[in-house]
């Protein structure tokens, strides 16, 4: 029986909402987390718990740490502490709104809502730049092996670690680039998604090629575009059995290995960065035994 939150392994939905919460000062979140465990199914709602909530509950989750900002390349990334993250998945904005209200109510004794990001699937699963996103994601058993903790004991197995970054695209700047330069920035051809062997070392897929790391650095990406007014970007979401693979990729993207920065930074930038631990499921409930609950 699968004991992870099933929404992690499921395909990206048509619509989603990401809710971010901070702690209310001076409140122990244990009781609220226990109530939340009953309210979250792991499929329509995937829940992640951030270090602030774990600390406030008086526990430690091995491997959960603050989002890194400085890999020594001179490019500092935003790290935004967040206590609770909820990825609501669906295909109807009305249903998502009511689900959000239900979650916000359930956690309100200990958590306050900081931000809501409405996200959507663009076309067949493209980033707003038009490039297919998710092509090289591991599938089936490999997806599970990359994203879900195993062999770490009863209370951690089935859990997952998720890295989340909101990226804001400068679409005007992107559109001003010659089509060839755009393809070279990504390392794939937009027209047919073919990987370009001759792309420069700064190409995103060359920076992040999962098999090129030692050890190999596989993650399960479940990113979705977001839009607000006339702005837009990508809410980057990567699940891993630890944060190690994600950090290895990010380190290379910012140029900390060889001084070459990922060409994506030429037209997009992250404005947030948070890490969460996504508890396993036990029956129909979140399993919070690792938090002593
Ligand atoms: C705005 C930000 C980003 C955009 C628009 C973006 C877009 C893309 C696109 C279009 C691809 C090629 C198709 C695919 O295999 O999915 C790709 C691949 C990939 N991206 Fe990103 N990405 C972004 C940020 C990141 C970040 C922050 C990481 C990790 C630190 C990352 C990790 C990867 C990985 C691992 C691959 C597959 C590489 C391979 O093994 O071939 N991406 N991304």
Short mmCIF file of N, CA, C and O in Angstrom, two decimals, residues 75-210:
data_model
loop_
_atom_site.label_atom_id
_atom_site.label_comp_id
_atom_site.label_asym_id
_atom_site.label_seq_id
_atom_site.Cartn_x
_atom_site.Cartn_y
_atom_site.Cartn_z
N UNK A 75 25.95 34.99 -6.30
CA UNK A 75 24.53 35.17 -6.59
C UNK A 75 23.74 34.67 -5.37
O UNK A 75 23.71 33.48 -5.09
N UNK A 76 23.16 35.61 -4.65
CA UNK A 76 22.43 35.24 -3.42
C UNK A 76 20.96 35.00 -3.77
O UNK A 76 20.32 35.82 -4.44
N UNK A 77 20.44 33.88 -3.30
CA UNK A 77 19.05 33.53 -3.61
C UNK A 77 18.15 33.86 -2.41
O UNK A 77 18.59 33.74 -1.27
N UNK A 78 16.90 34.23 -2.67
CA UNK A 78 16.01 34.49 -1.54
C UNK A 78 15.63 33.21 -0.80
O UNK A 78 15.38 32.18 -1.43
N UNK A 79 15.65 33.30 0.51
CA UNK A 79 15.21 32.19 1.35
C UNK A 79 14.09 32.73 2.21
O UNK A 79 14.29 33.67 2.98
N UNK A 80 12.89 32.19 2.03
CA UNK A 80 11.72 32.74 2.72
C UNK A 80 11.16 31.68 3.66
O UNK A 80 10.62 30.68 3.21
N UNK A 81 11.35 31.94 4.93
CA UNK A 81 10.92 30.98 5.93
C UNK A 81 9.40 30.85 5.91
O UNK A 81 8.69 31.85 5.88
N UNK A 82 8.91 29.63 5.88
CA UNK A 82 7.46 29.41 5.86
C UNK A 82 7.15 28.19 6.72
O UNK A 82 7.89 27.21 6.71
N UNK A 83 6.08 28.28 7.49
CA UNK A 83 5.81 27.23 8.48
C UNK A 83 4.96 26.09 7.93
O UNK A 83 5.05 24.95 8.39
N UNK A 84 4.14 26.42 6.96
CA UNK A 84 3.21 25.41 6.43
C UNK A 84 2.94 25.72 4.97
O UNK A 84 2.81 26.90 4.60
N UNK A 85 2.85 24.68 4.16
CA UNK A 85 2.62 24.85 2.72
C UNK A 85 1.54 23.87 2.31
O UNK A 85 1.56 22.71 2.73
N UNK A 86 0.62 24.36 1.54
CA UNK A 86 -0.44 23.46 1.08
C UNK A 86 -0.61 23.62 -0.42
O UNK A 86 -0.79 24.74 -0.91
N UNK A 87 -0.53 22.52 -1.12
CA UNK A 87 -0.72 22.51 -2.57
C UNK A 87 -2.09 21.90 -2.84
O UNK A 87 -2.25 20.69 -2.69
N UNK A 88 -3.04 22.77 -3.16
CA UNK A 88 -4.40 22.29 -3.44
C UNK A 88 -4.50 22.01 -4.93
O UNK A 88 -4.21 22.87 -5.76
N UNK A 89 -4.95 20.81 -5.28
CA UNK A 89 -4.96 20.36 -6.67
C UNK A 89 -6.39 20.15 -7.13
O UNK A 89 -7.20 19.62 -6.39
N UNK A 90 -6.69 20.55 -8.37
CA UNK A 90 -8.05 20.35 -8.85
C UNK A 90 -8.24 20.82 -10.26
O UNK A 90 -7.29 21.00 -11.02
N UNK A 91 -9.52 21.02 -10.62
CA UNK A 91 -9.79 21.51 -11.98
C UNK A 91 -10.94 22.52 -11.99
O UNK A 91 -11.53 22.78 -13.02
N UNK A 92 -11.27 23.05 -10.81
CA UNK A 92 -12.38 23.98 -10.71
C UNK A 92 -12.00 25.06 -9.69
O UNK A 92 -11.71 24.75 -8.53
N UNK A 93 -12.00 26.32 -10.12
CA UNK A 93 -11.55 27.40 -9.23
C UNK A 93 -12.45 27.56 -8.02
O UNK A 93 -12.00 27.90 -6.94
N UNK A 94 -13.76 27.29 -8.23
CA UNK A 94 -14.68 27.42 -7.11
C UNK A 94 -14.38 26.39 -6.03
O UNK A 94 -14.32 26.70 -4.84
N UNK A 95 -14.16 25.16 -6.47
CA UNK A 95 -13.85 24.08 -5.52
C UNK A 95 -12.55 24.41 -4.79
O UNK A 95 -12.44 24.23 -3.57
N UNK A 96 -11.57 24.93 -5.53
CA UNK A 96 -10.28 25.26 -4.90
C UNK A 96 -10.44 26.37 -3.87
O UNK A 96 -9.81 26.35 -2.81
N UNK A 97 -11.31 27.34 -4.17
CA UNK A 97 -11.54 28.42 -3.20
C UNK A 97 -12.14 27.85 -1.91
O UNK A 97 -11.68 28.14 -0.81
N UNK A 98 -13.16 26.99 -2.06
CA UNK A 98 -13.80 26.44 -0.85
C UNK A 98 -12.84 25.54 -0.07
O UNK A 98 -12.82 25.55 1.15
N UNK A 99 -12.02 24.80 -0.81
CA UNK A 99 -11.03 23.95 -0.15
C UNK A 99 -10.02 24.82 0.62
O UNK A 99 -9.64 24.50 1.75
N UNK A 100 -9.61 25.94 -0.01
CA UNK A 100 -8.66 26.85 0.67
C UNK A 100 -9.25 27.35 1.97
O UNK A 100 -8.58 27.40 3.00
N UNK A 101 -10.53 27.75 1.91
CA UNK A 101 -11.17 28.32 3.11
C UNK A 101 -11.22 27.27 4.22
O UNK A 101 -10.99 27.57 5.39
N UNK A 102 -11.48 26.04 3.82
CA UNK A 102 -11.56 24.95 4.81
C UNK A 102 -10.19 24.73 5.49
O UNK A 102 -10.10 24.59 6.70
N UNK A 103 -9.13 24.75 4.67
CA UNK A 103 -7.77 24.54 5.23
C UNK A 103 -7.38 25.73 6.12
O UNK A 103 -6.85 25.56 7.22
N UNK A 104 -7.65 26.94 5.63
CA UNK A 104 -7.29 28.15 6.41
C UNK A 104 -8.00 28.10 7.77
O UNK A 104 -7.40 28.38 8.81
N UNK A 105 -9.28 27.72 7.76
CA UNK A 105 -10.02 27.61 9.03
C UNK A 105 -9.40 26.55 9.94
O UNK A 105 -9.23 26.77 11.14
N UNK A 106 -9.05 25.40 9.35
CA UNK A 106 -8.52 24.29 10.16
C UNK A 106 -7.21 24.67 10.86
O UNK A 106 -6.96 24.24 11.98
N UNK A 107 -6.38 25.46 10.18
CA UNK A 107 -5.07 25.75 10.77
C UNK A 107 -5.04 27.08 11.53
O UNK A 107 -4.03 27.41 12.17
N UNK A 108 -6.14 27.84 11.49
CA UNK A 108 -6.12 29.21 12.03
C UNK A 108 -5.75 29.33 13.51
O UNK A 108 -5.20 30.37 13.90
N UNK A 109 -5.97 28.32 14.36
CA UNK A 109 -5.53 28.51 15.75
C UNK A 109 -4.02 28.75 15.88
O UNK A 109 -3.58 29.45 16.78
N UNK A 110 -3.22 28.18 14.96
CA UNK A 110 -1.77 28.30 15.12
C UNK A 110 -1.05 28.96 13.94
O UNK A 110 0.11 29.35 14.08
N UNK A 111 -1.72 29.06 12.80
CA UNK A 111 -1.02 29.54 11.59
C UNK A 111 -1.80 30.67 10.93
O UNK A 111 -3.03 30.65 10.92
N UNK A 112 -1.05 31.62 10.34
CA UNK A 112 -1.75 32.63 9.57
C UNK A 112 -1.34 32.58 8.10
O UNK A 112 -0.17 32.33 7.79
N UNK A 113 -2.33 32.83 7.26
CA UNK A 113 -2.11 32.76 5.82
C UNK A 113 -1.27 33.94 5.36
O UNK A 113 -1.63 35.09 5.60
N UNK A 114 -0.13 33.66 4.71
CA UNK A 114 0.74 34.73 4.22
C UNK A 114 0.55 35.00 2.74
O UNK A 114 0.61 36.13 2.30
N UNK A 115 0.39 33.94 1.96
CA UNK A 115 0.25 34.16 0.52
C UNK A 115 -0.53 33.03 -0.14
O UNK A 115 -0.54 31.89 0.35
N UNK A 116 -1.17 33.38 -1.23
CA UNK A 116 -1.89 32.40 -2.04
C UNK A 116 -1.39 32.57 -3.47
O UNK A 116 -1.34 33.69 -3.97
N UNK A 117 -0.98 31.48 -4.10
CA UNK A 117 -0.59 31.55 -5.51
C UNK A 117 -1.54 30.67 -6.31
O UNK A 117 -1.66 29.47 -6.04
N UNK A 118 -2.23 31.28 -7.26
CA UNK A 118 -3.09 30.51 -8.15
C UNK A 118 -2.25 30.04 -9.33
O UNK A 118 -1.56 30.84 -9.97
N UNK A 119 -2.31 28.76 -9.61
CA UNK A 119 -1.46 28.19 -10.66
C UNK A 119 -2.30 27.35 -11.61
O UNK A 119 -3.43 26.97 -11.29
N UNK A 120 -1.72 27.05 -12.76
CA UNK A 120 -2.49 26.34 -13.79
C UNK A 120 -1.55 25.59 -14.72
O UNK A 120 -0.35 25.89 -14.78
N UNK A 121 -2.13 24.64 -15.41
CA UNK A 121 -1.37 23.94 -16.44
C UNK A 121 -1.50 24.75 -17.72
O UNK A 121 -2.62 25.13 -18.09
N UNK A 122 -0.39 25.04 -18.37
CA UNK A 122 -0.42 25.83 -19.60
C UNK A 122 -0.26 24.86 -20.78
O UNK A 122 0.74 24.14 -20.86
N UNK A 123 -1.27 24.83 -21.65
CA UNK A 123 -1.25 23.97 -22.83
C UNK A 123 -1.02 22.51 -22.39
O UNK A 123 -1.72 21.99 -21.54
N UNK A 124 0.01 21.86 -22.91
CA UNK A 124 0.24 20.44 -22.57
C UNK A 124 1.16 20.29 -21.36
O UNK A 124 1.63 19.19 -21.07
N UNK A 125 1.45 21.40 -20.67
CA UNK A 125 2.37 21.33 -19.53
C UNK A 125 3.62 22.13 -19.83
O UNK A 125 4.74 21.67 -19.63
N UNK A 126 3.40 23.32 -20.34
CA UNK A 126 4.53 24.19 -20.70
C UNK A 126 4.74 25.26 -19.65
O UNK A 126 3.81 25.68 -18.98
N UNK A 127 5.99 25.72 -19.57
CA UNK A 127 6.29 26.94 -18.85
C UNK A 127 5.71 28.09 -19.69
O UNK A 127 5.44 27.93 -20.88
N UNK A 128 5.53 29.29 -19.08
CA UNK A 128 4.94 30.41 -19.82
C UNK A 128 5.83 30.88 -20.97
O UNK A 128 5.37 31.61 -21.85
N UNK A 129 7.09 30.47 -20.98
CA UNK A 129 7.97 30.78 -22.12
C UNK A 129 7.64 29.88 -23.31
O UNK A 129 8.21 30.06 -24.39
N UNK A 130 6.79 28.90 -23.10
CA UNK A 130 6.40 28.01 -24.19
C UNK A 130 7.15 26.69 -24.23
O UNK A 130 6.83 25.81 -25.03
N UNK A 131 8.13 26.52 -23.34
CA UNK A 131 8.91 25.26 -23.33
C UNK A 131 8.20 24.20 -22.49
O UNK A 131 7.67 24.50 -21.42
N UNK A 132 8.21 22.99 -23.01
CA UNK A 132 7.65 21.84 -22.27
C UNK A 132 8.40 21.69 -20.96
O UNK A 132 9.64 21.67 -20.97
N UNK A 133 7.72 21.54 -19.88
CA UNK A 133 8.38 21.38 -18.58
C UNK A 133 8.04 19.99 -18.01
O UNK A 133 6.89 19.57 -18.08
N UNK A 134 9.03 19.31 -17.51
CA UNK A 134 8.79 18.01 -16.88
C UNK A 134 9.20 16.82 -17.72
O UNK A 134 9.08 15.67 -17.28
N UNK A 135 9.72 17.07 -18.94
CA UNK A 135 10.07 15.97 -19.86
C UNK A 135 10.97 14.93 -19.21
O UNK A 135 10.72 13.73 -19.32
N UNK A 136 12.02 15.37 -18.54
CA UNK A 136 13.01 14.43 -17.99
C UNK A 136 12.70 14.02 -16.55
O UNK A 136 13.59 13.52 -15.85
N UNK A 137 11.47 14.20 -16.14
CA UNK A 137 11.10 13.72 -14.81
C UNK A 137 11.19 12.20 -14.75
O UNK A 137 10.78 11.53 -15.71
N UNK A 138 11.72 11.64 -13.66
CA UNK A 138 11.67 10.18 -13.54
C UNK A 138 10.21 9.72 -13.49
O UNK A 138 9.34 10.47 -13.06
N UNK A 139 9.97 8.49 -13.95
CA UNK A 139 8.59 7.98 -13.99
C UNK A 139 8.46 6.67 -13.22
O UNK A 139 9.46 5.99 -12.99
N UNK A 140 7.24 6.33 -12.84
CA UNK A 140 6.95 5.05 -12.18
C UNK A 140 7.80 4.85 -10.94
O UNK A 140 7.90 5.72 -10.07
N UNK A 141 8.47 3.66 -10.88
CA UNK A 141 9.27 3.32 -9.70
C UNK A 141 10.41 4.31 -9.49
O UNK A 141 10.81 4.60 -8.36
N UNK A 142 10.94 4.84 -10.60
CA UNK A 142 12.04 5.79 -10.49
C UNK A 142 11.57 7.10 -9.87
O UNK A 142 12.32 7.76 -9.15
N UNK A 143 10.33 7.48 -10.17
CA UNK A 143 9.78 8.71 -9.59
C UNK A 143 9.65 8.53 -8.08
O UNK A 143 10.02 9.40 -7.29
N UNK A 144 9.15 7.36 -7.70
CA UNK A 144 8.98 7.10 -6.27
C UNK A 144 10.34 7.10 -5.57
O UNK A 144 10.51 7.69 -4.50
N UNK A 145 11.32 6.44 -6.21
CA UNK A 145 12.65 6.35 -5.60
C UNK A 145 13.28 7.73 -5.44
O UNK A 145 13.99 8.00 -4.46
N UNK A 146 13.02 8.62 -6.40
CA UNK A 146 13.61 9.97 -6.33
C UNK A 146 12.92 10.82 -5.28
O UNK A 146 13.57 11.60 -4.58
N UNK A 147 11.60 10.67 -5.15
CA UNK A 147 10.83 11.64 -4.39
C UNK A 147 10.46 11.21 -2.98
O UNK A 147 10.20 12.06 -2.12
N UNK A 148 10.44 9.90 -2.74
CA UNK A 148 9.85 9.44 -1.48
C UNK A 148 10.92 8.77 -0.60
O UNK A 148 11.70 7.94 -1.08
N UNK A 149 10.91 9.11 0.68
CA UNK A 149 11.89 8.57 1.63
C UNK A 149 11.64 7.07 1.85
O UNK A 149 10.50 6.64 1.99
N UNK A 150 12.72 6.31 1.87
CA UNK A 150 12.63 4.88 2.17
C UNK A 150 13.84 4.48 3.00
O UNK A 150 14.91 5.09 2.89
N UNK A 151 13.67 3.48 3.85
CA UNK A 151 14.80 2.96 4.63
C UNK A 151 15.26 3.88 5.74
O UNK A 151 16.38 3.76 6.24
N UNK A 152 14.41 4.81 6.16
CA UNK A 152 14.79 5.75 7.23
C UNK A 152 13.96 5.53 8.49
O UNK A 152 13.95 6.37 9.40
N UNK A 153 13.24 4.42 8.51
CA UNK A 153 12.45 4.12 9.71
C UNK A 153 10.97 4.39 9.48
O UNK A 153 10.59 5.15 8.59
N UNK A 154 10.18 3.76 10.38
CA UNK A 154 8.73 3.74 10.21
C UNK A 154 8.08 5.13 10.14
O UNK A 154 7.12 5.33 9.41
N UNK A 155 8.63 6.09 10.88
CA UNK A 155 7.93 7.38 10.94
C UNK A 155 8.31 8.32 9.81
O UNK A 155 7.60 9.27 9.53
N UNK A 156 9.43 8.03 9.14
CA UNK A 156 9.85 8.91 8.03
C UNK A 156 9.56 8.29 6.67
O UNK A 156 9.33 9.01 5.69
N UNK A 157 9.57 6.97 6.57
CA UNK A 157 9.36 6.32 5.28
C UNK A 157 7.98 6.71 4.72
O UNK A 157 6.98 6.71 5.44
N UNK A 158 7.98 7.05 3.42
CA UNK A 158 6.72 7.49 2.80
C UNK A 158 6.61 9.01 2.79
O UNK A 158 5.72 9.56 2.15
N UNK A 159 7.52 9.68 3.51
CA UNK A 159 7.47 11.15 3.49
C UNK A 159 8.30 11.66 2.32
O UNK A 159 8.92 10.89 1.57
N UNK A 160 8.33 12.98 2.15
CA UNK A 160 9.07 13.58 1.05
C UNK A 160 9.53 14.97 1.46
O UNK A 160 8.93 15.59 2.34
N UNK A 161 10.59 15.44 0.83
CA UNK A 161 11.08 16.79 1.09
C UNK A 161 10.83 17.63 -0.17
O UNK A 161 11.21 17.21 -1.27
N UNK A 162 10.20 18.78 0.01
CA UNK A 162 9.88 19.58 -1.18
C UNK A 162 10.53 20.96 -1.12
O UNK A 162 10.51 21.63 -0.09
N UNK A 163 11.14 21.34 -2.26
CA UNK A 163 11.72 22.67 -2.43
C UNK A 163 10.78 23.48 -3.29
O UNK A 163 10.32 23.00 -4.34
N UNK A 164 10.47 24.70 -2.85
CA UNK A 164 9.50 25.53 -3.58
C UNK A 164 10.10 26.92 -3.81
O UNK A 164 10.60 27.54 -2.87
N UNK A 165 10.05 27.37 -5.05
CA UNK A 165 10.55 28.71 -5.38
C UNK A 165 9.58 29.37 -6.34
O UNK A 165 9.26 28.81 -7.40
N UNK A 166 9.16 30.58 -6.01
CA UNK A 166 8.35 31.34 -6.97
C UNK A 166 9.30 32.13 -7.87
O UNK A 166 10.11 32.91 -7.37
N UNK A 167 9.22 31.86 -9.16
CA UNK A 167 10.06 32.58 -10.13
C UNK A 167 9.17 33.57 -10.89
O UNK A 167 8.05 33.22 -11.29
N UNK A 168 9.71 34.79 -11.09
CA UNK A 168 9.00 35.82 -11.84
C UNK A 168 9.72 36.00 -13.18
O UNK A 168 10.91 36.31 -13.21
N UNK A 169 8.98 35.77 -14.26
CA UNK A 169 9.59 35.91 -15.59
C UNK A 169 9.54 37.36 -16.07
O UNK A 169 8.54 38.05 -15.84
N UNK A 170 10.58 37.78 -16.77
CA UNK A 170 10.54 39.03 -17.51
C UNK A 170 10.22 38.64 -18.95
O UNK A 170 11.12 38.41 -19.77
N UNK A 171 8.93 38.54 -19.24
CA UNK A 171 8.53 37.97 -20.54
C UNK A 171 8.88 38.90 -21.71
O UNK A 171 9.14 38.44 -22.81
N UNK A 172 8.90 40.20 -21.43
CA UNK A 172 9.30 41.16 -22.49
C UNK A 172 10.73 40.89 -22.90
O UNK A 172 11.07 40.85 -24.08
N UNK A 173 11.58 40.71 -21.88
CA UNK A 173 13.00 40.46 -22.14
C UNK A 173 13.15 39.12 -22.89
O UNK A 173 13.92 39.01 -23.83
N UNK A 174 12.40 38.15 -22.44
CA UNK A 174 12.47 36.84 -23.08
C UNK A 174 12.05 36.93 -24.55
O UNK A 174 12.70 36.38 -25.43
N UNK A 175 10.95 37.65 -24.80
CA UNK A 175 10.44 37.74 -26.17
C UNK A 175 11.39 38.53 -27.08
O UNK A 175 11.38 38.35 -28.29
N UNK A 176 12.21 39.40 -26.46
CA UNK A 176 13.16 40.18 -27.26
C UNK A 176 14.37 39.34 -27.68
O UNK A 176 15.17 39.77 -28.53
N UNK A 177 14.53 38.17 -27.09
CA UNK A 177 15.68 37.31 -27.44
C UNK A 177 15.40 36.63 -28.79
O UNK A 177 14.26 36.27 -29.09
N UNK A 178 16.47 36.42 -29.57
CA UNK A 178 16.30 35.70 -30.83
C UNK A 178 15.88 34.26 -30.51
O UNK A 178 16.34 33.71 -29.51
N UNK A 179 15.01 33.65 -31.33
CA UNK A 179 14.54 32.29 -31.06
C UNK A 179 15.69 31.30 -30.78
O UNK A 179 15.57 30.46 -29.89
N UNK A 180 16.80 31.45 -31.50
CA UNK A 180 17.92 30.53 -31.29
C UNK A 180 18.50 30.72 -29.88
O UNK A 180 18.86 29.75 -29.21
N UNK A 181 18.59 31.98 -29.44
CA UNK A 181 19.14 32.25 -28.10
C UNK A 181 18.21 31.73 -27.00
O UNK A 181 18.66 31.30 -25.95
N UNK A 182 16.91 31.79 -27.28
CA UNK A 182 15.95 31.24 -26.30
C UNK A 182 16.18 29.73 -26.18
O UNK A 182 16.27 29.20 -25.08
N UNK A 183 16.26 29.06 -27.33
CA UNK A 183 16.48 27.60 -27.31
C UNK A 183 17.80 27.27 -26.61
O UNK A 183 17.89 26.29 -25.87
N UNK A 184 18.80 28.11 -26.84
CA UNK A 184 20.11 27.86 -26.21
C UNK A 184 20.08 28.13 -24.70
O UNK A 184 20.86 27.55 -23.95
N UNK A 185 19.20 29.01 -24.27
CA UNK A 185 19.08 29.28 -22.83
C UNK A 185 18.49 28.06 -22.12
O UNK A 185 18.91 27.69 -21.03
N UNK A 186 17.54 27.42 -22.77
CA UNK A 186 16.89 26.25 -22.17
C UNK A 186 17.68 24.97 -22.49
O UNK A 186 17.80 24.07 -21.65
N UNK A 187 18.20 24.91 -23.71
CA UNK A 187 18.92 23.69 -24.12
C UNK A 187 18.02 22.72 -24.85
O UNK A 187 18.39 21.58 -25.12
N UNK A 188 16.81 23.17 -25.15
CA UNK A 188 15.86 22.38 -25.93
C UNK A 188 15.22 23.29 -26.98
O UNK A 188 15.14 24.50 -26.77
N UNK A 189 14.74 22.66 -28.08
CA UNK A 189 14.09 23.45 -29.12
C UNK A 189 12.62 23.57 -28.76
O UNK A 189 11.96 22.56 -28.49
N UNK A 190 12.14 24.81 -28.75
CA UNK A 190 10.75 25.01 -28.33
C UNK A 190 9.77 24.32 -29.27
O UNK A 190 8.76 23.78 -28.84
N UNK A 191 10.10 24.32 -30.59
CA UNK A 191 9.14 23.82 -31.57
C UNK A 191 8.85 22.33 -31.41
O UNK A 191 7.72 21.89 -31.60
N UNK A 192 9.86 21.52 -31.06
CA UNK A 192 9.62 20.07 -30.98
C UNK A 192 10.21 19.45 -29.70
O UNK A 192 10.24 18.23 -29.57
N UNK A 193 10.67 20.29 -28.78
CA UNK A 193 11.18 19.83 -27.47
C UNK A 193 12.45 18.98 -27.58
O UNK A 193 12.84 18.29 -26.64
N UNK A 194 13.10 19.01 -28.74
CA UNK A 194 14.31 18.20 -28.93
C UNK A 194 15.47 18.81 -28.14
O UNK A 194 15.66 20.03 -28.15
N UNK A 195 16.24 17.95 -27.46
CA UNK A 195 17.40 18.44 -26.72
C UNK A 195 18.49 18.84 -27.72
O UNK A 195 18.73 18.13 -28.69
N UNK A 196 19.13 19.97 -27.48
CA UNK A 196 20.12 20.49 -28.43
C UNK A 196 21.53 20.13 -27.98
O UNK A 196 22.03 20.68 -26.99
N UNK A 197 22.14 19.22 -28.72
CA UNK A 197 23.49 18.76 -28.35
C UNK A 197 24.48 19.92 -28.35
O UNK A 197 25.39 19.99 -27.53
N UNK A 198 24.26 20.87 -29.25
CA UNK A 198 25.22 21.98 -29.39
C UNK A 198 24.93 23.18 -28.49
O UNK A 198 25.51 24.24 -28.69
N UNK A 199 24.05 23.02 -27.52
CA UNK A 199 23.71 24.15 -26.65
C UNK A 199 24.91 24.51 -25.77
O UNK A 199 25.72 23.64 -25.44
N UNK A 200 25.03 25.79 -25.39
CA UNK A 200 26.17 26.18 -24.54
C UNK A 200 26.08 25.60 -23.14
O UNK A 200 25.01 25.13 -22.72
N UNK A 201 27.20 25.67 -22.41
CA UNK A 201 27.25 25.08 -21.06
C UNK A 201 26.30 25.79 -20.09
O UNK A 201 25.97 25.24 -19.04
N UNK A 202 25.88 27.02 -20.45
CA UNK A 202 24.95 27.76 -19.58
C UNK A 202 23.51 27.31 -19.77
O UNK A 202 22.63 27.72 -19.02
N UNK A 203 23.24 26.47 -20.77
CA UNK A 203 21.86 26.02 -21.04
C UNK A 203 21.29 25.33 -19.81
O UNK A 203 21.98 24.52 -19.18
N UNK A 204 20.04 25.64 -19.51
CA UNK A 204 19.44 25.11 -18.28
C UNK A 204 19.51 23.58 -18.18
O UNK A 204 19.86 23.05 -17.13
N UNK A 205 19.19 22.88 -19.25
CA UNK A 205 19.18 21.41 -19.13
C UNK A 205 20.60 20.83 -19.08
O UNK A 205 20.78 19.69 -18.66
N UNK A 206 21.58 21.62 -19.50
CA UNK A 206 22.96 21.15 -19.32
C UNK A 206 23.40 21.35 -17.87
O UNK A 206 24.10 20.52 -17.30
N UNK A 207 22.97 22.49 -17.29
CA UNK A 207 23.29 22.76 -15.88
C UNK A 207 22.70 21.68 -14.98
O UNK A 207 23.29 21.27 -13.99
N UNK A 208 21.47 21.27 -15.30
CA UNK A 208 20.71 20.44 -14.35
C UNK A 208 20.63 18.96 -14.75
O UNK A 208 19.94 18.20 -14.06
N UNK A 209 21.31 18.55 -15.83
CA UNK A 209 21.20 17.16 -16.31
C UNK A 209 21.41 16.20 -15.13
O UNK A 209 22.52 16.09 -14.60
N UNK A 210 20.35 15.52 -14.78
CA UNK A 210 20.33 14.77 -13.51
C UNK A 210 21.35 13.65 -13.45
O UNK A 210 21.90 13.34 -12.39
#
